[in-house]
Short mmCIF file of N, CA, C and O in Angstrom, two decimals:
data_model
loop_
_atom_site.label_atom_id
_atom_site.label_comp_id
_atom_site.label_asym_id
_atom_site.label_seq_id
_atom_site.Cartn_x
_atom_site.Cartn_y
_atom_site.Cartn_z
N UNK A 57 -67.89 -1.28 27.26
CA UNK A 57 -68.02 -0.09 26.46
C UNK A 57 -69.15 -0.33 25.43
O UNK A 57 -69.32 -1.41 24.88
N UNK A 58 -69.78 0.61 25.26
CA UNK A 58 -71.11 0.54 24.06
C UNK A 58 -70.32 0.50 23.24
O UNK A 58 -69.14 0.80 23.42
N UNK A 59 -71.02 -0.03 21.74
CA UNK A 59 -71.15 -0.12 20.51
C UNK A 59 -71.31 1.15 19.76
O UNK A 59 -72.08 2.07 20.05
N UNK A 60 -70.37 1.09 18.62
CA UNK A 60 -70.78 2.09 18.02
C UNK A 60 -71.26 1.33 17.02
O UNK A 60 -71.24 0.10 17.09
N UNK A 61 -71.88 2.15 15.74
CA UNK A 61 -72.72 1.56 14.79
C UNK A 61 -72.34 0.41 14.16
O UNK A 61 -72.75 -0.74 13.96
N UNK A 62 -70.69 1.67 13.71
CA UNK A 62 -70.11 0.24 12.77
C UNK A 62 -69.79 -1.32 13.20
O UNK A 62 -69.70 -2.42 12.65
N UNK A 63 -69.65 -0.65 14.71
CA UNK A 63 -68.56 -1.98 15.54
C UNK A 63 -69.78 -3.40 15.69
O UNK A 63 -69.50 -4.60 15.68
N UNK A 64 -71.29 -2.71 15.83
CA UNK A 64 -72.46 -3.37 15.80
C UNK A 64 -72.73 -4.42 14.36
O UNK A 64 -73.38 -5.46 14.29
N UNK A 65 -72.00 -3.69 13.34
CA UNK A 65 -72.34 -4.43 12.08
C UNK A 65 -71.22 -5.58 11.95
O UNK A 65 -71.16 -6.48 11.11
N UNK A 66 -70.20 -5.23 13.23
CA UNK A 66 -69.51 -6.72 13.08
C UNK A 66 -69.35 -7.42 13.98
O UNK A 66 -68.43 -8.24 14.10
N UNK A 67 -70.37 -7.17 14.85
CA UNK A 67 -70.85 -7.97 16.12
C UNK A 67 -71.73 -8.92 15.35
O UNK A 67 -71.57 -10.14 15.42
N UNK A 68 -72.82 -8.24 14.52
CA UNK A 68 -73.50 -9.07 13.88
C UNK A 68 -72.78 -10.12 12.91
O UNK A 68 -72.94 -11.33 12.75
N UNK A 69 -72.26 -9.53 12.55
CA UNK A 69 -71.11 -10.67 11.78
C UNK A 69 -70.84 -12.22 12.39
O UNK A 69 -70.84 -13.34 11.88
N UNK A 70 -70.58 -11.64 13.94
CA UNK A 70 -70.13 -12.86 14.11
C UNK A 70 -71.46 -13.95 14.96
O UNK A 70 -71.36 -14.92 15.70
N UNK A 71 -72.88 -13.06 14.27
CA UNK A 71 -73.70 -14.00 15.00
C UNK A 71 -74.24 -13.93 16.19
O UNK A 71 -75.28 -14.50 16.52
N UNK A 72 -73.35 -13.00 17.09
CA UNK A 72 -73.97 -12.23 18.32
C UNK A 72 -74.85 -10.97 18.40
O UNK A 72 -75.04 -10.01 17.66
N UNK A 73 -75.35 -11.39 19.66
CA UNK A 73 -76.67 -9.95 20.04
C UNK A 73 -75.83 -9.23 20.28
O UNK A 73 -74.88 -9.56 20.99
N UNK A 74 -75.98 -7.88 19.67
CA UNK A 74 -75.36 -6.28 20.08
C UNK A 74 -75.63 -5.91 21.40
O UNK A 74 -74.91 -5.10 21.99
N UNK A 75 -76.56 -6.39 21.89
CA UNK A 75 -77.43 -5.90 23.56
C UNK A 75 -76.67 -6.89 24.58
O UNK A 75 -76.80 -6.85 25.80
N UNK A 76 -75.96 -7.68 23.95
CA UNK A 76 -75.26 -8.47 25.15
C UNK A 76 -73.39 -8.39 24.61
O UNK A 76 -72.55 -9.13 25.12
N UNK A 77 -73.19 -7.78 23.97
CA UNK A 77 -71.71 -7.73 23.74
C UNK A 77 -71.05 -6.27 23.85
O UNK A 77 -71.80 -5.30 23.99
N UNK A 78 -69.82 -6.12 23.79
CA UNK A 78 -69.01 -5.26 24.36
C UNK A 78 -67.70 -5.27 23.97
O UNK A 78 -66.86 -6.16 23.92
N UNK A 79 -67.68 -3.73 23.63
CA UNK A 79 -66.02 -3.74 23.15
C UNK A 79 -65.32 -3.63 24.34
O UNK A 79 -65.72 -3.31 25.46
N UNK A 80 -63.81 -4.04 23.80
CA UNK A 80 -62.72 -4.14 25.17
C UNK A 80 -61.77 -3.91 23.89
O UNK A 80 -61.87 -3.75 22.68
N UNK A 81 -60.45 -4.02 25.26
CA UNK A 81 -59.18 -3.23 24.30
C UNK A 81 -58.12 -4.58 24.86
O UNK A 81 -58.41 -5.32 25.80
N UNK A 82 -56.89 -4.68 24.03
CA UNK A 82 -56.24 -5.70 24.33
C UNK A 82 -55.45 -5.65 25.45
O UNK A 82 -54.77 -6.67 25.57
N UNK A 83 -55.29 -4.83 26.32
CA UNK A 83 -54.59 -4.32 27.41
C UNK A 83 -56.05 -5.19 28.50
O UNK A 83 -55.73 -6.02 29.35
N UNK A 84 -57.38 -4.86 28.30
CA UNK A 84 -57.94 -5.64 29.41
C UNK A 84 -58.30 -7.25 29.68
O UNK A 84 -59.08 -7.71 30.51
N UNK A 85 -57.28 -8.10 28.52
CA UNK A 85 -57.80 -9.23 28.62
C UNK A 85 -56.35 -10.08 28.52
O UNK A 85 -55.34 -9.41 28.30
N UNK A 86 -56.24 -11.30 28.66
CA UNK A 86 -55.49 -11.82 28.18
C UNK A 86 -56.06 -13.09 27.61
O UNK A 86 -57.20 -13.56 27.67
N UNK A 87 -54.82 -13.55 26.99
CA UNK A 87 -55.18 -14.72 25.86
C UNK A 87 -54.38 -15.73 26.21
O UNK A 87 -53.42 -15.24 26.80
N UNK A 88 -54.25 -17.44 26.13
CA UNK A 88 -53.99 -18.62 26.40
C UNK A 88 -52.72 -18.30 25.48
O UNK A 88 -52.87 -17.79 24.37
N UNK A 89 -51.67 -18.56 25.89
CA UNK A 89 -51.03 -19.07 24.55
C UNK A 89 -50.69 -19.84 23.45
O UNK A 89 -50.02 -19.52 22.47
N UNK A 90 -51.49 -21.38 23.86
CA UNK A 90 -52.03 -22.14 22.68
C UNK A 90 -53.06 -21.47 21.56
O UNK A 90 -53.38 -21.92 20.46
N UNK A 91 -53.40 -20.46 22.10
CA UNK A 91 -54.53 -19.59 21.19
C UNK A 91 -53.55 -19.08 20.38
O UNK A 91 -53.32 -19.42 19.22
N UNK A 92 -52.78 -17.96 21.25
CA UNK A 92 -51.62 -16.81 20.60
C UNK A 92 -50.72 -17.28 19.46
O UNK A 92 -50.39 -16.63 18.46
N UNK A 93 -50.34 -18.69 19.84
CA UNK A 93 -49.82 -19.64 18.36
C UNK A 93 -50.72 -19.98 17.26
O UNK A 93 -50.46 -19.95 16.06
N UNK A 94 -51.65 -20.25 17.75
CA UNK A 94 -52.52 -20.97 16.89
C UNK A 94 -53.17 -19.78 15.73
O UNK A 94 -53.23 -19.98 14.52
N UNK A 95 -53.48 -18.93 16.22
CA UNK A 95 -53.66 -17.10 15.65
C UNK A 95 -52.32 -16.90 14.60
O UNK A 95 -52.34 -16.80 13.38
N UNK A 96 -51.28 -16.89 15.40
CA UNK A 96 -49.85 -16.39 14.47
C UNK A 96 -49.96 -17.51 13.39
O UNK A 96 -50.01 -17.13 12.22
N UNK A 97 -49.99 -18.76 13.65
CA UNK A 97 -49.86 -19.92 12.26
C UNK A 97 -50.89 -19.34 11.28
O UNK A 97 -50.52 -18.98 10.16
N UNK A 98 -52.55 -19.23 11.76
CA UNK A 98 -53.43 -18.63 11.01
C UNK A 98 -53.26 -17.22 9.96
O UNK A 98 -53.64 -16.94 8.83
N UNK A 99 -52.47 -16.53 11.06
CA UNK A 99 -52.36 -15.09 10.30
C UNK A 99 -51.19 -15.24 9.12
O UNK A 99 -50.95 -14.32 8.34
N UNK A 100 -50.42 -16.65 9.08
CA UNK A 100 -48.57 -16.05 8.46
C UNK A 100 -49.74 -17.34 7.09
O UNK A 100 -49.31 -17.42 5.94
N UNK A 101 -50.96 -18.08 7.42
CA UNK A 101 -51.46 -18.46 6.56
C UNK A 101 -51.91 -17.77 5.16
O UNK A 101 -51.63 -17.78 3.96
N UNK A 102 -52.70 -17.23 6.00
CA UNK A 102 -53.71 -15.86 5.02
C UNK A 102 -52.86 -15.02 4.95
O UNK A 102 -53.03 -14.52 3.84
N UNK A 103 -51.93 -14.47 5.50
CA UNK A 103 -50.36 -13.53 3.96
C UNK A 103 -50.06 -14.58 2.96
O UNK A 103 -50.17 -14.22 1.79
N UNK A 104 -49.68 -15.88 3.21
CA UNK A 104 -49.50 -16.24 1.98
C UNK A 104 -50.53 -16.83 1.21
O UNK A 104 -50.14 -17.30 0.14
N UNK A 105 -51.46 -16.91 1.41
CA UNK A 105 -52.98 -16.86 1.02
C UNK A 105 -52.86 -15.76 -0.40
O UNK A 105 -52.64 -15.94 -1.60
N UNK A 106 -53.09 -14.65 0.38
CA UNK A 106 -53.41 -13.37 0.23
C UNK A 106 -52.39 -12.20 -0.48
O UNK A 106 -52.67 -11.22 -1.17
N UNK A 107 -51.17 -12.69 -0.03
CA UNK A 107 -50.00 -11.76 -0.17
C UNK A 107 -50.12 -10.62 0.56
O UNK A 107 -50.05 -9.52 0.02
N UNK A 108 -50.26 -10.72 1.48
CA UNK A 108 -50.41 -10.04 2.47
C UNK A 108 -49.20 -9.52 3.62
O UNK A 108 -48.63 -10.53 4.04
N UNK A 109 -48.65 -8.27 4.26
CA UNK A 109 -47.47 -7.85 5.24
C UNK A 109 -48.27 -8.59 6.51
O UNK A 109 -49.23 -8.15 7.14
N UNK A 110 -47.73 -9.51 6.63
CA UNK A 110 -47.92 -10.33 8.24
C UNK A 110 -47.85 -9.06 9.11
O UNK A 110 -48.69 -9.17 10.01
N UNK A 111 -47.13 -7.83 9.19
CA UNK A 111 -47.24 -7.38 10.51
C UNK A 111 -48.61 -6.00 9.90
O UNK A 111 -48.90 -5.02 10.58
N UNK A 112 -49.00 -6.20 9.03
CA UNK A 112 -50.00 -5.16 8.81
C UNK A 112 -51.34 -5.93 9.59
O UNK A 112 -52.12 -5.24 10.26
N UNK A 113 -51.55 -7.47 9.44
CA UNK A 113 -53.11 -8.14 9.75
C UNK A 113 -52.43 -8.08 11.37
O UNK A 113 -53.32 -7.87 12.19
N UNK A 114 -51.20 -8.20 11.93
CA UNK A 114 -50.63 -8.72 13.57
C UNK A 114 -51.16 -7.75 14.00
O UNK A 114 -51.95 -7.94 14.92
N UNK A 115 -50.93 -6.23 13.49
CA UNK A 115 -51.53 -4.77 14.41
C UNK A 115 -53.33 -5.12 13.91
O UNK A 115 -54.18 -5.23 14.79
N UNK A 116 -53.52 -5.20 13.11
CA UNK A 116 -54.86 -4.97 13.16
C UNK A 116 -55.83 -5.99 13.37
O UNK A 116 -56.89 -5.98 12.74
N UNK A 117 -55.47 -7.12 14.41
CA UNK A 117 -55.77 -7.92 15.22
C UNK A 117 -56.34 -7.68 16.24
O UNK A 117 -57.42 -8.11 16.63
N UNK A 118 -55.27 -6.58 16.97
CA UNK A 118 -56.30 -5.99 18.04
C UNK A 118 -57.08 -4.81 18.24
O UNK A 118 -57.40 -4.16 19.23
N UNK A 119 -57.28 -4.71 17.11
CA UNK A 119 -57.71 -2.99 16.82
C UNK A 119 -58.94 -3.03 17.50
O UNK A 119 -59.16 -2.26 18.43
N UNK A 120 -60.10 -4.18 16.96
CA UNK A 120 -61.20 -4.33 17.41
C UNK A 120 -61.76 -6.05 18.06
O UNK A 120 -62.00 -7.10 17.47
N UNK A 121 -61.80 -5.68 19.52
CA UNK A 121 -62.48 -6.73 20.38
C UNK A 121 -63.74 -6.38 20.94
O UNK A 121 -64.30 -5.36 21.33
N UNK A 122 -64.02 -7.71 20.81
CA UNK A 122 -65.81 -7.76 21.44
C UNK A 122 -65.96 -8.89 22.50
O UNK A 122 -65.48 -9.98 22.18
N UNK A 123 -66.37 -8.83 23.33
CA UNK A 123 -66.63 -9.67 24.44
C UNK A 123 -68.44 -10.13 24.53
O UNK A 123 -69.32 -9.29 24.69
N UNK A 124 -68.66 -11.32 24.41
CA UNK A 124 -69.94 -11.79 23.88
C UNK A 124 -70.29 -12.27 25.10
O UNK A 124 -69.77 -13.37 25.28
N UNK A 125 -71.35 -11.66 26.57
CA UNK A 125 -71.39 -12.01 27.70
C UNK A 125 -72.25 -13.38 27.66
O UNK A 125 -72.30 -14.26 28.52
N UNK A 126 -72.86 -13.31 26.54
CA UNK A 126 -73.67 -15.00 26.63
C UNK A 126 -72.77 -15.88 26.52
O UNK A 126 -72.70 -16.75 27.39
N UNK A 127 -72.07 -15.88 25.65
CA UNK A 127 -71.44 -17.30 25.33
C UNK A 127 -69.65 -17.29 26.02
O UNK A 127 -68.79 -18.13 25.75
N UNK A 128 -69.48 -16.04 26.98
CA UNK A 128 -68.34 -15.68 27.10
C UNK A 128 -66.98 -15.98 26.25
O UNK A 128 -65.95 -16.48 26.69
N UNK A 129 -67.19 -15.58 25.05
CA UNK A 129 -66.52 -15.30 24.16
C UNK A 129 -65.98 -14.32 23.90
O UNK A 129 -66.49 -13.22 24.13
N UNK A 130 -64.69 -14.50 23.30
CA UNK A 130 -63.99 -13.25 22.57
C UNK A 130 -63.77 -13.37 21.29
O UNK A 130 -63.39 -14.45 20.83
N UNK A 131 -63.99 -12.19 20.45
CA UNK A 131 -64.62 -11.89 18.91
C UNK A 131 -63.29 -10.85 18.64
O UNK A 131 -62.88 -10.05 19.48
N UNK A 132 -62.82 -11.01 17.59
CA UNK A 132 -61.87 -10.08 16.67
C UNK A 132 -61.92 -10.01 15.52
O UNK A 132 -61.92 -11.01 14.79
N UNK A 133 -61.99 -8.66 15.05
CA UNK A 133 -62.31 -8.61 13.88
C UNK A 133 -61.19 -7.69 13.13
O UNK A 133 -60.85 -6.57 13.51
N UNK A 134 -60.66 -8.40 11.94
CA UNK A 134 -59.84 -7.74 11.20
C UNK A 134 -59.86 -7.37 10.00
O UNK A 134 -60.24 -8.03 9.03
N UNK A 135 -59.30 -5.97 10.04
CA UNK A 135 -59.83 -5.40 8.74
C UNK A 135 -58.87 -5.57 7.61
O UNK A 135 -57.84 -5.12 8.10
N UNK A 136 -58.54 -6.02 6.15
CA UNK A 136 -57.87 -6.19 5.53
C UNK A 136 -57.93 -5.28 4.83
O UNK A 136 -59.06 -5.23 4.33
N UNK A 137 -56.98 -4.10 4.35
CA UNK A 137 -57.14 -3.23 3.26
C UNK A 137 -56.61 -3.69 2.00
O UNK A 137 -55.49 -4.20 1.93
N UNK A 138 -57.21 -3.56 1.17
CA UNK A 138 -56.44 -3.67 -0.33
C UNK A 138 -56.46 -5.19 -0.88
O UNK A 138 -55.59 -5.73 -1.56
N UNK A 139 -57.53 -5.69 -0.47
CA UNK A 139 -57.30 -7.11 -0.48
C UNK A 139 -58.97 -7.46 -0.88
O UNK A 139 -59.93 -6.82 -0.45
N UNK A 140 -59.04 -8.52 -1.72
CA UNK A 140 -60.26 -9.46 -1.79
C UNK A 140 -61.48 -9.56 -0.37
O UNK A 140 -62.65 -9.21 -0.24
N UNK A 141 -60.64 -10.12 0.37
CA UNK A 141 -61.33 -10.10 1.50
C UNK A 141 -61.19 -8.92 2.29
O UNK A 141 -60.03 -8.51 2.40
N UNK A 142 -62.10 -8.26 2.89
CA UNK A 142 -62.28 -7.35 3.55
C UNK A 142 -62.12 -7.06 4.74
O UNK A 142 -61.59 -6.03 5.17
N UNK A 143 -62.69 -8.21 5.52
CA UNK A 143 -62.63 -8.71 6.96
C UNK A 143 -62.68 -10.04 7.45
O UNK A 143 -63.26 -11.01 6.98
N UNK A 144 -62.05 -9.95 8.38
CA UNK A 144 -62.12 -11.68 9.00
C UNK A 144 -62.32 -11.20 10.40
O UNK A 144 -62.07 -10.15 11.00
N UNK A 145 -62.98 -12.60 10.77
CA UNK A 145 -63.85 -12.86 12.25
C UNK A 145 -62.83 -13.80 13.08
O UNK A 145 -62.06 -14.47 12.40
N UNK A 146 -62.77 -13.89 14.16
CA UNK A 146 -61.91 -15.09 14.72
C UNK A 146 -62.82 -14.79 16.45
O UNK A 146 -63.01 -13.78 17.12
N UNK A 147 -63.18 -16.21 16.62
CA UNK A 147 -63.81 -16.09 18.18
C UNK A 147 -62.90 -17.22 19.03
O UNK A 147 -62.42 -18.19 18.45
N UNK A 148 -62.73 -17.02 20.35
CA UNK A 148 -61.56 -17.37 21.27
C UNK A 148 -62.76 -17.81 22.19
O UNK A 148 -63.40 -16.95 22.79
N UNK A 149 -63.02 -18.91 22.28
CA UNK A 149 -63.75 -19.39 22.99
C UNK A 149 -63.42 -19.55 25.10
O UNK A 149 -62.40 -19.47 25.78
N UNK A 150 -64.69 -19.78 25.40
CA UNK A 150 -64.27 -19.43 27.07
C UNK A 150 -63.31 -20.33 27.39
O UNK A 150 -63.13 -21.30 26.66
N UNK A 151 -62.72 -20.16 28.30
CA UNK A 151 -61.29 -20.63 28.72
C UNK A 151 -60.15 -20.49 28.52
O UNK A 151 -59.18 -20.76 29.22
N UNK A 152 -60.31 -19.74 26.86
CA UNK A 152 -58.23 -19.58 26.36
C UNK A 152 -58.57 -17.99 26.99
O UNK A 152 -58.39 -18.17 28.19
N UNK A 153 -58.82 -17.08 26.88
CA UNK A 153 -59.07 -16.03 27.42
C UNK A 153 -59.65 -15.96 28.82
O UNK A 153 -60.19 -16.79 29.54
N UNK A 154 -59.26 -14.24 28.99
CA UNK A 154 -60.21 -13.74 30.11
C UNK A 154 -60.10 -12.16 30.52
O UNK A 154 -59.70 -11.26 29.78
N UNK A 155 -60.48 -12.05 31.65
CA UNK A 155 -60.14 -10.14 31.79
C UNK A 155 -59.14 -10.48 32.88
O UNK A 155 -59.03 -11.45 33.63
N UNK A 156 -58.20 -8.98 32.66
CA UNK A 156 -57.08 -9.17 33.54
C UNK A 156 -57.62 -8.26 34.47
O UNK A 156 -58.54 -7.44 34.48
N UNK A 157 -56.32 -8.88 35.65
CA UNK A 157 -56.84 -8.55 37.13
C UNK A 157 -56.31 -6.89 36.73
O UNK A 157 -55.49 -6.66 35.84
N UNK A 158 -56.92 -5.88 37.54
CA UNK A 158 -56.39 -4.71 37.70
C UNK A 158 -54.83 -4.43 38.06
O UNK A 158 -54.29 -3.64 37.28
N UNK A 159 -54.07 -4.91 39.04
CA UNK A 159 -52.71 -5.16 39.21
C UNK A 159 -51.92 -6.12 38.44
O UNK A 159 -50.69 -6.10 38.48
N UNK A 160 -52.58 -6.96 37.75
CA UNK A 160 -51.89 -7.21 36.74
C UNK A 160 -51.61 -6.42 35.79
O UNK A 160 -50.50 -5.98 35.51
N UNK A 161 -52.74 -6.19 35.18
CA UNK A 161 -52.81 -5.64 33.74
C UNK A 161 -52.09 -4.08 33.78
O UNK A 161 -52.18 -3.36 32.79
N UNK A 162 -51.40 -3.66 34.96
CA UNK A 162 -50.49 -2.53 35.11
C UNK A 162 -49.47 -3.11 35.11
O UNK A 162 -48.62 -2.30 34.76
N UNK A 163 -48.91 -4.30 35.36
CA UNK A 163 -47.58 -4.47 35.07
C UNK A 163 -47.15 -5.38 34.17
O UNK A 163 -46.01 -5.84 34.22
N UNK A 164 -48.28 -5.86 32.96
CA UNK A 164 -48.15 -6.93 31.94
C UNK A 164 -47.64 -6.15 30.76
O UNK A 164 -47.40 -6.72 29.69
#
């Protein structure tokens, strides 16, 4: 899926070319589950960091994905409202991820 403007200003964020990356939705990929832990320890971090509702940063985890075809990476970006920090970046490097098969991803 193309980029929209904004989604471009946090592609750049994370250091990637806009001309080689791509949004996706969390229904087309899946994730390792050493990742999926390693994410939840991170996220229940930064609430108490932050003071932050753990299930407010959990939904808005997958709000926005980017798929980086050079480095086959996956990029998430989360938006924090009401908070110091604004946004956070997290990239899932090749191997804990991937795209799901079509017959899978209908019955996952």
């Amino acid at each position: 899926m193309i980029l929209t403007s904004e989604q471009t200003q946090h592609v750049k964020a994370l250091g990637w070319n806009p001309e080689k990356t791509y949004s996706v939705t969390i229904t087309d990929v899946w994730i390792s589950r050493d990742i999926q832990i390693s994410i939840g320890r991170q996220l229940r971090a930064l609430c108490i960091s932050y003071g932050l509702p753990y299930d407010m940063l959990r939904e808005s985890l997958v709000q926005q994905l980017f798929w980086h075809e050079e480095s086959n990476r996956l990029g998430m970006m989360i938006q924090v409202q009401g908070s110091s920090v604004e946004s956070m970046y997290l990239e899932i490097p090749d191997g804990h991820w991937g795209f799901r098969k079509e017959e899978k991803a209908a019955t996952q």
